[in-house]
CSV table of C-alpha atoms in Angstrom, one decimal:
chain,number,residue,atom,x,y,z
Q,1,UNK,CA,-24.8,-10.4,17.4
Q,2,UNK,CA,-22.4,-12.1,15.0
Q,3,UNK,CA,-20.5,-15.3,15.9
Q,4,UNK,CA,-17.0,-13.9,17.0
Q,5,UNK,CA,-15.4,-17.2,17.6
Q,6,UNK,CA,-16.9,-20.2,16.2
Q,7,UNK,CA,-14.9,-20.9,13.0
Q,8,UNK,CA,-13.5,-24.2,11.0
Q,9,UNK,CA,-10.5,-24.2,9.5
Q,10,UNK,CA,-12.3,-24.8,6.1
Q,11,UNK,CA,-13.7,-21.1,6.8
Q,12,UNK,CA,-10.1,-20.1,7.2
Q,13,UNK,CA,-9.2,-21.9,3.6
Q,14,UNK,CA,-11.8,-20.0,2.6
Q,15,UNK,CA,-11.2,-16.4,3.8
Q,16,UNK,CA,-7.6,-16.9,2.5
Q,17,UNK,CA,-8.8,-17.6,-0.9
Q,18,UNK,CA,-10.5,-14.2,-0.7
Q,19,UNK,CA,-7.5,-12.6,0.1
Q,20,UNK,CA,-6.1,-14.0,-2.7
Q,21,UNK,CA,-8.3,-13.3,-5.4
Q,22,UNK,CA,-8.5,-9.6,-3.7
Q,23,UNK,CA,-4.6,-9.6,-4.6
Q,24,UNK,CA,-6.0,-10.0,-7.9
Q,25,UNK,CA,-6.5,-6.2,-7.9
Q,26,UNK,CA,-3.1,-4.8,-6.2
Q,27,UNK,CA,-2.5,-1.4,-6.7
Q,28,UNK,CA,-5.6,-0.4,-8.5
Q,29,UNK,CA,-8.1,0.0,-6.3
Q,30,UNK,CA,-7.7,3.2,-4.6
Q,31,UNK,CA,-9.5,4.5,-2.7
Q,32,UNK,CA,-11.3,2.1,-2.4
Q,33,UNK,CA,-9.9,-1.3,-0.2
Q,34,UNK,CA,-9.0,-4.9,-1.9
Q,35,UNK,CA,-12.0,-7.5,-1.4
Q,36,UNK,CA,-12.5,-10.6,-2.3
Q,37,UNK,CA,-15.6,-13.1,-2.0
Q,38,UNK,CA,-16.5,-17.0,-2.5
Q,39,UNK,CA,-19.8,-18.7,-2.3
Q,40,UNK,CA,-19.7,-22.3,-1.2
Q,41,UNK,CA,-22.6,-24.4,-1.6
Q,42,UNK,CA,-22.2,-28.2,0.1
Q,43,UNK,CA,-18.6,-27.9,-0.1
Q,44,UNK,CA,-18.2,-26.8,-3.5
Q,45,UNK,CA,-17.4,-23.4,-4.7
Q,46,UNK,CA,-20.2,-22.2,-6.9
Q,47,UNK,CA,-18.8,-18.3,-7.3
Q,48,UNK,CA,-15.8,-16.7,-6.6
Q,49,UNK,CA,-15.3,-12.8,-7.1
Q,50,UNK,CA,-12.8,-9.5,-6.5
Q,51,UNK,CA,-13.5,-5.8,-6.5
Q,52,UNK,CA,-11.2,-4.7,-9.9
Q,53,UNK,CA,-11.6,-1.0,-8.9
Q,54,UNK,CA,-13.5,2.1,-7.9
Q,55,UNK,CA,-16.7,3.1,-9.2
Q,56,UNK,CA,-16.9,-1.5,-10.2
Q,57,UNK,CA,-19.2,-3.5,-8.7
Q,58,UNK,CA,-17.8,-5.1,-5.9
Q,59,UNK,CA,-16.9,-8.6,-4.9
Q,60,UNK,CA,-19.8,-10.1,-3.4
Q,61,UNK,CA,-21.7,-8.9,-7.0
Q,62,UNK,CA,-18.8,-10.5,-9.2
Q,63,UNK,CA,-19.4,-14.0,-7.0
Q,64,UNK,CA,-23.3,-13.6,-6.9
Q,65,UNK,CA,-23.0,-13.5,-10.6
Q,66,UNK,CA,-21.3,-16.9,-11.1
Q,67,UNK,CA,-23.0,-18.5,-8.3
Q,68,UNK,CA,-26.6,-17.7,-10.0
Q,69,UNK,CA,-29.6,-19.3,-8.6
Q,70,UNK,CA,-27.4,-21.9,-6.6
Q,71,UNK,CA,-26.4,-18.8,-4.2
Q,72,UNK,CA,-29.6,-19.2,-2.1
Q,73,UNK,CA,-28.8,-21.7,0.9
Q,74,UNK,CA,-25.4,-21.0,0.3
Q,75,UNK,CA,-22.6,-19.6,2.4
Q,76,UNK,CA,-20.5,-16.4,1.0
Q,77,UNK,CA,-17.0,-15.8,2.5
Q,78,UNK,CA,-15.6,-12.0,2.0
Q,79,UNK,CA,-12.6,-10.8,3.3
Q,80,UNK,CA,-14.2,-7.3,4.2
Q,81,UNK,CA,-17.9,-6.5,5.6
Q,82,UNK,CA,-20.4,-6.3,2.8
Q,83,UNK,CA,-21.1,-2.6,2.8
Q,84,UNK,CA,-24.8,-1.6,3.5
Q,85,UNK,CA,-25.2,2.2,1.6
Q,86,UNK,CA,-25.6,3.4,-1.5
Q,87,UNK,CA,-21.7,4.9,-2.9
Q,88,UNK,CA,-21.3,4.4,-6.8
Q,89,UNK,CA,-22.3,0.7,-6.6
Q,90,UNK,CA,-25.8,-0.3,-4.3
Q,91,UNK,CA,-25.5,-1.9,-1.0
Q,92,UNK,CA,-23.9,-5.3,-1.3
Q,93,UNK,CA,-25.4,-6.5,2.1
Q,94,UNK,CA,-29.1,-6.0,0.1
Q,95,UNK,CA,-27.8,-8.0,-2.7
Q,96,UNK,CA,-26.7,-10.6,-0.4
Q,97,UNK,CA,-30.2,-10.5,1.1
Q,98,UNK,CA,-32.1,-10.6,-2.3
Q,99,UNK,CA,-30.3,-13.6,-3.5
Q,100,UNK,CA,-31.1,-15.8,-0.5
Q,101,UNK,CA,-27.8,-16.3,1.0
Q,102,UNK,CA,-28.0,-18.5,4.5
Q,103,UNK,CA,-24.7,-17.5,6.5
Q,104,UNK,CA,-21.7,-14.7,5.8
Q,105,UNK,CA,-18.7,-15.5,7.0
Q,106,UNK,CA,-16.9,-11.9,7.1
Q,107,UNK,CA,-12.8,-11.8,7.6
Q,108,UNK,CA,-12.8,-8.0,9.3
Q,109,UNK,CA,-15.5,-5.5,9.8
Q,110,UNK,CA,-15.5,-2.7,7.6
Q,111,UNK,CA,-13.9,0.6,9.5
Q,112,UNK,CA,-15.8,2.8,7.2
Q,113,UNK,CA,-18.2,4.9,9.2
Q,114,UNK,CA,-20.7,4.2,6.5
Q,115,UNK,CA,-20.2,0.8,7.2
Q,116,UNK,CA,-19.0,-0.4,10.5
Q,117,UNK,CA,-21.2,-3.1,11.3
Q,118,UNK,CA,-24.3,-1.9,9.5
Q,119,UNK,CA,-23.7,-4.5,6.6
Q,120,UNK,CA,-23.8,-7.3,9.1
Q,121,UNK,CA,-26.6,-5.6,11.4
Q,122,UNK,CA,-28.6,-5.7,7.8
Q,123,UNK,CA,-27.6,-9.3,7.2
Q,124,UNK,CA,-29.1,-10.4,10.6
Q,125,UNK,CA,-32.0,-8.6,10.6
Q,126,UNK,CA,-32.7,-10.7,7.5
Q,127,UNK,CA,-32.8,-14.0,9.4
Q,128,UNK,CA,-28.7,-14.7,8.1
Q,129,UNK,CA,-26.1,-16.5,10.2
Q,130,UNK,CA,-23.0,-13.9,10.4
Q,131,UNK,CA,-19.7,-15.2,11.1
Q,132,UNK,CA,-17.4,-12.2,11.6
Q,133,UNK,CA,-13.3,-12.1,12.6
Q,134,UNK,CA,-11.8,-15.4,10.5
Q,135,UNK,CA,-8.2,-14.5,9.5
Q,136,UNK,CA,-8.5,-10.6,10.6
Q,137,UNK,CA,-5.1,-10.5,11.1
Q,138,UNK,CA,-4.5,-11.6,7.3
Q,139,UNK,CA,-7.5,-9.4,6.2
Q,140,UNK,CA,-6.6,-6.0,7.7
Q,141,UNK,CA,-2.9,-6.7,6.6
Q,142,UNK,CA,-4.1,-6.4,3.2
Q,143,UNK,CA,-6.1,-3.0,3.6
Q,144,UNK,CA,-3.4,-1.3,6.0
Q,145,UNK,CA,-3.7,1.3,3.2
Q,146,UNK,CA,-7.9,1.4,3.1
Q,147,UNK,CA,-7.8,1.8,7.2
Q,148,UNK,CA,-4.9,4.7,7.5
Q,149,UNK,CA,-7.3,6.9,4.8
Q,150,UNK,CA,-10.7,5.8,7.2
Q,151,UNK,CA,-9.7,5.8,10.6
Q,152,UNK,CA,-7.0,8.4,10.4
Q,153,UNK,CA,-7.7,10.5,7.2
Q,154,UNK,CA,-4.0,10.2,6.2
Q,155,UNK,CA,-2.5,7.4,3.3
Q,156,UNK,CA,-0.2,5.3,4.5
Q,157,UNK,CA,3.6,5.9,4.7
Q,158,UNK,CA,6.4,3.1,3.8
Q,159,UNK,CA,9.5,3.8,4.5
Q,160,UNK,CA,11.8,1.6,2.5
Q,161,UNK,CA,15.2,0.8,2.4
Q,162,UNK,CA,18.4,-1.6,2.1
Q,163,UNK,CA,21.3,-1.5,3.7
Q,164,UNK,CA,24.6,-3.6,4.7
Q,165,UNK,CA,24.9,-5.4,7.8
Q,166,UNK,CA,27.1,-2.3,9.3
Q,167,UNK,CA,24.2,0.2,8.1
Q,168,UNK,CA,25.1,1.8,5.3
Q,169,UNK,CA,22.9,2.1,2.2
Q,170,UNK,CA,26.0,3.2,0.0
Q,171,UNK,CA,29.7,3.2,0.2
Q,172,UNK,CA,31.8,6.8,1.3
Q,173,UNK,CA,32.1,7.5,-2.6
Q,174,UNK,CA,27.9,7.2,-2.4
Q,175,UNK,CA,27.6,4.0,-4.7
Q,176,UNK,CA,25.0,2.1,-4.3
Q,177,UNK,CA,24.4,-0.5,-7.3
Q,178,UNK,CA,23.4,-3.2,-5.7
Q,179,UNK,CA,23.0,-3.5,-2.0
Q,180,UNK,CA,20.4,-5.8,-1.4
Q,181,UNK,CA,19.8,-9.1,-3.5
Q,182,UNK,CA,17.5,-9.4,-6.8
Q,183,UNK,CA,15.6,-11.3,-5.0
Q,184,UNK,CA,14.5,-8.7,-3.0
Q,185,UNK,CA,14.8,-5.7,-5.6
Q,186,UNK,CA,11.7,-8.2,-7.2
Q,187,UNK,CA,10.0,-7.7,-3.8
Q,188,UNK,CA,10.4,-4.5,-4.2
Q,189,UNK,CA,8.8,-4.5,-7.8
Q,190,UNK,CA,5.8,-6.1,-6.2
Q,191,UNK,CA,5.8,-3.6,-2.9
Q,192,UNK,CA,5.4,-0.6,-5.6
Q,193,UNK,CA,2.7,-2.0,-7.7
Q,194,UNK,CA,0.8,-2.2,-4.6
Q,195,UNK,CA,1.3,1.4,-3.8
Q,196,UNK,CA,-0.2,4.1,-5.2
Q,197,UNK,CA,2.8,6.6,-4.9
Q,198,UNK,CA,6.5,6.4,-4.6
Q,199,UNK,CA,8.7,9.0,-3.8
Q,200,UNK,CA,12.3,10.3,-3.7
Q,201,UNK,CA,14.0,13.2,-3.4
Q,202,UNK,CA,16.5,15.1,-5.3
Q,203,UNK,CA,19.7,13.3,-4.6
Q,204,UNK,CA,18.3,10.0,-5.3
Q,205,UNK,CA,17.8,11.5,-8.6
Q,206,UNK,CA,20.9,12.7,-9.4
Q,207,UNK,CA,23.0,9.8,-7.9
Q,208,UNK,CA,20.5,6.9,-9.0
Q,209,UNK,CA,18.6,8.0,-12.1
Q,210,UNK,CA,15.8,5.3,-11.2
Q,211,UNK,CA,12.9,4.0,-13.2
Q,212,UNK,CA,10.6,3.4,-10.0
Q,213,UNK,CA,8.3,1.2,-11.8
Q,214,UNK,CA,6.9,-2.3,-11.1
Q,215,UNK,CA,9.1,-3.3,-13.8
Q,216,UNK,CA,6.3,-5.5,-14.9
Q,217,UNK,CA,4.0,-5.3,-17.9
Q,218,UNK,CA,1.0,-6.7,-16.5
Q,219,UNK,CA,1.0,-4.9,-13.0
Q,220,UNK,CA,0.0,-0.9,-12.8
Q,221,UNK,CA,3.0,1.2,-11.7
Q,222,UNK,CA,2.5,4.1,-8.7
Q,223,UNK,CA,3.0,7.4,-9.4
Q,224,UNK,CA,6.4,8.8,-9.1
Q,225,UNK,CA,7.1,11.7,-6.9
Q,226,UNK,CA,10.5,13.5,-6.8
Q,227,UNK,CA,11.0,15.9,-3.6
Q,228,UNK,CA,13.4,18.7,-4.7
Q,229,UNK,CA,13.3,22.2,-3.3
Q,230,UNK,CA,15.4,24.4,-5.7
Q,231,UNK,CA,14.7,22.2,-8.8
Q,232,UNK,CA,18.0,21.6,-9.6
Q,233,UNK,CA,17.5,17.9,-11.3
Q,234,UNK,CA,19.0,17.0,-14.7
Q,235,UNK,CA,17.8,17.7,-17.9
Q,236,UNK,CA,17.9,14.1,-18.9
Q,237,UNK,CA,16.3,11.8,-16.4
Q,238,UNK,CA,14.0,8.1,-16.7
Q,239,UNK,CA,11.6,9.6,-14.6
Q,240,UNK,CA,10.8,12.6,-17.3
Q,241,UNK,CA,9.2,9.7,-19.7
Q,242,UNK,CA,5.7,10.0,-18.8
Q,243,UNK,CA,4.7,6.9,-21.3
Q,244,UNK,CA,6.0,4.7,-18.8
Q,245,UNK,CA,4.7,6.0,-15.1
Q,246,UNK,CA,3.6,9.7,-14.4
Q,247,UNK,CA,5.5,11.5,-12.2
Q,248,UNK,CA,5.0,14.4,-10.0
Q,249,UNK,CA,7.2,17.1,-8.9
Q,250,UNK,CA,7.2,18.8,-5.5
Q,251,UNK,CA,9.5,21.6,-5.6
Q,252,UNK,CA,9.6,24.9,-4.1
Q,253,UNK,CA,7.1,28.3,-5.5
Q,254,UNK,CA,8.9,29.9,-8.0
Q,255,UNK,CA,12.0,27.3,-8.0
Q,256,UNK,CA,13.9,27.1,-11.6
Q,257,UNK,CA,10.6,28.8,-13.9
Q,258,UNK,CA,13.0,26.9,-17.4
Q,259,UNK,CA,12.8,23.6,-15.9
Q,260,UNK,CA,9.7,23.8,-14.8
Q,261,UNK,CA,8.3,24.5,-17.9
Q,262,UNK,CA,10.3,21.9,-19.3
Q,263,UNK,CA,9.2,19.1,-17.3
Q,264,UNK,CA,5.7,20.3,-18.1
Q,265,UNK,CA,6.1,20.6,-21.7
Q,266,UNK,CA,7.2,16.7,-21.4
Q,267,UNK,CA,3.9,15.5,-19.4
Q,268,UNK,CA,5.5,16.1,-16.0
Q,269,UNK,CA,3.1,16.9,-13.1
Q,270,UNK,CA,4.6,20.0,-11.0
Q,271,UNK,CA,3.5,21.0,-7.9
Q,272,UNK,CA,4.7,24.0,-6.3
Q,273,UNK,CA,4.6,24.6,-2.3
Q,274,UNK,CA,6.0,27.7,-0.4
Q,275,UNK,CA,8.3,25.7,1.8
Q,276,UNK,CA,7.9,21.8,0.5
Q,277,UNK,CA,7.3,19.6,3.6
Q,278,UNK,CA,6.8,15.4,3.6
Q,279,UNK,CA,3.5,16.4,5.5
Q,280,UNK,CA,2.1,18.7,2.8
Q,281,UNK,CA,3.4,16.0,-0.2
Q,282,UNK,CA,1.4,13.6,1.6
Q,283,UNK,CA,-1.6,15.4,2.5
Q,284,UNK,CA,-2.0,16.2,-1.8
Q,285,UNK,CA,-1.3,12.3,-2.1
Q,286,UNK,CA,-4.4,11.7,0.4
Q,287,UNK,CA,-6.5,14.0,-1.3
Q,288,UNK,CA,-6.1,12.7,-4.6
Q,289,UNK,CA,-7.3,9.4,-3.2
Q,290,UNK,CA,-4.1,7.5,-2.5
Q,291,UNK,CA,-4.0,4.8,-0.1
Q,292,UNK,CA,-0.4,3.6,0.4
Q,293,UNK,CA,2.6,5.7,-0.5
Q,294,UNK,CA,6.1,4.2,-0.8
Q,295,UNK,CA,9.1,6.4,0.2
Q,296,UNK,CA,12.4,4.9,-1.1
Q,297,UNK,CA,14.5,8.4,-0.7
Q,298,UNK,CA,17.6,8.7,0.9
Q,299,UNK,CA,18.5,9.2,5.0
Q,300,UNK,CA,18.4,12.9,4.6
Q,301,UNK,CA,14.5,13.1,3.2
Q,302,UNK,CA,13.5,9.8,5.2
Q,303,UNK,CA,14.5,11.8,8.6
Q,304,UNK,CA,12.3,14.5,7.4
Q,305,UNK,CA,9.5,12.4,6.6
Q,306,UNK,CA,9.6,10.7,10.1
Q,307,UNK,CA,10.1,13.8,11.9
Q,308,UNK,CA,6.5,15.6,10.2
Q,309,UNK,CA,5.0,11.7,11.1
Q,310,UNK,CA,3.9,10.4,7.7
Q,311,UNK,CA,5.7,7.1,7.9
Q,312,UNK,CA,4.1,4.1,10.1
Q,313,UNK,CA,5.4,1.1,8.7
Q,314,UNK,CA,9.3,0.5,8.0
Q,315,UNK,CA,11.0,-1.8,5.6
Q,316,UNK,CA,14.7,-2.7,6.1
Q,317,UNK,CA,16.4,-5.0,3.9
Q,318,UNK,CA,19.6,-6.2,5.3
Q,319,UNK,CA,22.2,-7.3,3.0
Q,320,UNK,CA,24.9,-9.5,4.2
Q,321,UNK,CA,27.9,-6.7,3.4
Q,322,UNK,CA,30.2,-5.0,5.1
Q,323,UNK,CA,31.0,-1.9,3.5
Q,324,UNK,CA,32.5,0.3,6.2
Q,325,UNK,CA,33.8,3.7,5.7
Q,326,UNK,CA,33.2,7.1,7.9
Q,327,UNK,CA,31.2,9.1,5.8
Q,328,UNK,CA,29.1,6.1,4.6
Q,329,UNK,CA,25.5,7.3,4.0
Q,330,UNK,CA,23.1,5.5,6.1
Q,331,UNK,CA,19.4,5.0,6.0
Q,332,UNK,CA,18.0,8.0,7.8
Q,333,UNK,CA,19.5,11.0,8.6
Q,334,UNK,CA,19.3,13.3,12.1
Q,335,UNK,CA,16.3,12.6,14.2
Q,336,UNK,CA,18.1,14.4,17.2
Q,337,UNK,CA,18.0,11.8,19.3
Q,338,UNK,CA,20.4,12.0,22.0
Q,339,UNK,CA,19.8,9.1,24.0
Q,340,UNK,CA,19.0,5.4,23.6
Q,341,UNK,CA,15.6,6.0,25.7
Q,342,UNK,CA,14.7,8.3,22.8
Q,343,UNK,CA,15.2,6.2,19.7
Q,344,UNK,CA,12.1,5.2,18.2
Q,345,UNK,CA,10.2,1.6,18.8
Q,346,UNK,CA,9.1,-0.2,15.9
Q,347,UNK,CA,5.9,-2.7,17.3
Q,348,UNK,CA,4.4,-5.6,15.8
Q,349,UNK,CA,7.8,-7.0,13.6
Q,350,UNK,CA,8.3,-9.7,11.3
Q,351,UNK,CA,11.6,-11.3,10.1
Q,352,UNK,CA,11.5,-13.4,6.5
Q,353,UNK,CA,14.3,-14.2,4.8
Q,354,UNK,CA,14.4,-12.6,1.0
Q,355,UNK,CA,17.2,-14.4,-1.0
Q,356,UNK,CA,20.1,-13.8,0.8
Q,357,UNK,CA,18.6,-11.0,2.7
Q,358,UNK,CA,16.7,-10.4,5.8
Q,359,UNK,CA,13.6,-8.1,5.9
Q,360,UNK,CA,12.9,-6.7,9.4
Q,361,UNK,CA,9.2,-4.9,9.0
Q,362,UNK,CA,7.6,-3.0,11.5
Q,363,UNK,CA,5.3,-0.4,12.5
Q,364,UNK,CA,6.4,2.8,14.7
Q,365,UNK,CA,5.4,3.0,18.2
């Protein structure tokens, strides 16, 4: 059996280093999860390697590569199990074998059925120490994405959104430019290019015109989904220039047949549904291979989205404003809750201060 609990805290430096070269790869992995790997050999790090994307060799072949001969008698840290089948790459936990590792020291076990403890069952049979739970927390944190898709056969749902201190997310004439800080608006930059979808519906359109990108050069931008039933959307809109991001359509069978082909004469995905629902969006998002999808739509859409259960994690950006007004939009719309005892829970939260903002994150009961 694999050591559970008997860690230093240079294994910990160590398995934090992978999750930080796995970070190397945000947002361009999917499906597949972020990993990262380093070989230490007498306290010095001989090889150091991240998984770049599907159908690439992964990071334990990256750090075996650098390491060379020195890898045997060495130690290799990974953030995620070394996986022990043949997929589009051959088995890592083999390759681990092969080159005469000594001990793994493994961050989380893999959840993939394929997986799930078979890499490390491979590893042991082979006469290797296994060290296996150092800085889970950290580990699974950075695949929230990989394990919704695995476990539950769903990509993960963000629901995003700022808002003043009285809980509006615009004033009563709907403006909205800026309420939370730059600070975190560059958060947010970083949140999408992590995320392999964002979406919107068609009043955040209209009202916002937004670009939706990462709004930087050197990181991948998500696709850009826009949730409109009837298709009524303006001519002239950011998100019709495919060059930057694509962008996808959801609208209604039959809705508006001119701007359809419009959009499509542009590059515009369109994707047609009888009655368009948060669920089935998310369901074509899954299987297209997407791991985390960020909604940023307005209270109206966000409601919906809850209600059909596609959202499990929450961002809320508090701005320190007071806007007031009675017809203020806020962040989500009717729930039909009628009672406190109803409201929902949000479980495992964090507070961090963004600029002059406070992010309250959580996961839904």
């Amino acid at each position: 059996m694999p050591n559970l609990i008997k860690y230093t805290e240079f294994d910990r430096q160590m398995i934090r280093r992978c999750v930080d070269l796995a970070k190397q790869a945000w947002g361009k992995t999917a499906p597949n999860p972020l990993v990262g790997a380093v070989i230490v050999k007498d306290g010095e790090t001989i090889g150091e390697g991240f998984h770049p994307g599907a159908g690439q060799p992964h990071a334990e072949v990256f750090a075996l590569r650098e390491a060379g001969d020195r890898a045997r008698g060495a130690t290799i840290y990974v953030s995620l199990e070394p996986c022990n089948h043949y997929g589009r790459t051959p088995p890592c936990a083999a390759a681990l074998v092969a080159a005469g590792i000594a001990k793994v020291v493994i961050g989380m076990i893999d959840p993939n059925p394929l997986v799930a403890g078979g890499g490390i069952a491979t590893l042991e049979q082979a006469g290797i120490e296994v060290v296996v739970g150092v800085e889970a927390a950290a580990c699974t944190e950075l695949n929230e994405g990989f394990v919704q898709r695995i476990v539950h056969h769903r990509s993960q749902g963000i629901l995003k959104y700022a808002m003043t201190l009285d809980g509006k997310i615009g004033t009563d004439s709907g403006h909205s430019t800026w309420v939370s800080s730059k600070t975190s608006r560059d958060y947010v930059h970083h949140l999408r290019a992590g995320c392999d979808a964002v979406i919107i519906g068609g009043n955040t359109l209209r009202r916002d015109n937004p670009l939706l990108t990462s709004h930087q050069p050197d990181q991948p931008n998500p696709l850009r989904v826009v949730m409109t039933q009837n298709l009524d959307v303006p001519v002239a809109a950011i998100l019709w220039d495919v060059s930057v991001a694509p962008t996808l359509v959801v609208t209604q069978a039959g809705a508006n047949p001119e701007m359809q082909a419009r959009l499509r004469n542009r590059g515009v995905q369109i994707l047609e549904l009888e009655q368009p629902r948060p669920a089935q969006v998310m369901q074509h998002l899954y299987d297209r291979g997407f791991l985390s999808v960020l909604w940023e739509c307005g209270g109206t859409l966000a409601a919906s989205a809850i209600t059909d259960g596609v959202i499990q994690k929450v961002l809320a950006f508090i701005a320190p404003k007071i806007v007031g007004g009675i017809v203020a939009p806020s962040p989500v719309g009717d729930l039909n809750i009628q009672s406190m005892s109803e409201a929902l829970i949000l479980e495992r939260v964090t507070y961090q201060q963004i600029g002059v903002d406070l992010l309250v994150q959580g996961y839904i009961k």
